[in-house]
Structures are given as structure tokens and as C-alpha cells.
């Protein structure tokens, strides 16, 4: 079974504004988290070979996280960066459960629709067996809607 998901959205903002929301730690903490979660980036180095470590916390404490308690913690390594066009990262969840151990790839593609609109496409590949690709797709859709709100306000 192919373990991928793809989401896209057209956001009324120029490509540079959207790109900046992907490379700013505080922006990512706000919009990268799906509904019902909060985010915290512990370290961030945006360059090829650079990494960041992030925790996603379920607001409802009775939901069991992949790492511990209500936390999903992961590290990501930037494997490809083309400014204002493409960002690829390899994501590894910090979990004792083997169902979350596989490295997942996240590809972000930015395409100018016109000078004031950008199409954002996010593709996840090799989604770990413990994550339903449909759930991943739903969470990414929620995050993209938050991204649109974020750039609208900023």
C-alpha cells in the first residue's frame, strides 16, 4: 500500500511571503500544528543539512502522543532547499513504537499563480505504518488553512 498524502491550497499572498512562513521558527510554531494541537520548536537551523526539532502537543491530555504523554516529538533534516520554490525534509518521530520509526519525507512546492497568489503543495512520502495517511492528509489540510490565516494577518 502506498503511504503518501498530498495537499494543496492557493493562498492570496506572493510566493516570498509564503516561503518566509516556512523558514521562520515562530511562524511554523503557529501554523504547522493541526487543529487541537499546539507546537514548540526546540531548535531550528534552516539550511541544507540543517535540522529542527519540534513537539506537537494535543490540547486534550487524554490523547496519547507518539512520543509520550500528549506529545508527538520529531526531528527534521532539510535535504533540499530551492528558495521560493521547494523545501524537502526528512522527518523522524521520537518514539519507542516501531510503527512510527520509518523516516517520512515532506516535500513542499511553491508555485506562483500570479504575482499576488501562490499555490502551496505538500507531499508526504513513506508515512510510517502507525499513521493513517488519511489522518495525515486531514492534519495537513488544517495546517494549510492556518498558514493562509497566518499570512493574511501578517
C-alpha angles and dihedrals in degrees: 000000000000110000102204139116132195129197133174139180136176111228123193095236134093120265095252091056091051093045091051090055088059095051100043116091096211092047091052092049089057105042107022093070118089121233114290093031140088126209137220124185110207098187134003133189114166109203136092104289090018121123144206132198120211138180123207113200124201109228089216103070094204090069110097114231127216092244106034140312108350094333133112106190124184143163124221130197120204106232100171133017126179107175114246091358119057141008122182124186137178111223127202123185117219100231140132089216111097090213088074099040100093117102111249123206122218118194120190118194123188120197125181110234089183133327092288103036134061132193111219117199122186120189123186118198130188094017107194115259091245091063120073107227089221090056089048090051092048092049091048091051089053091049093050091053088052089049090055090050091047096054091042090057096042 
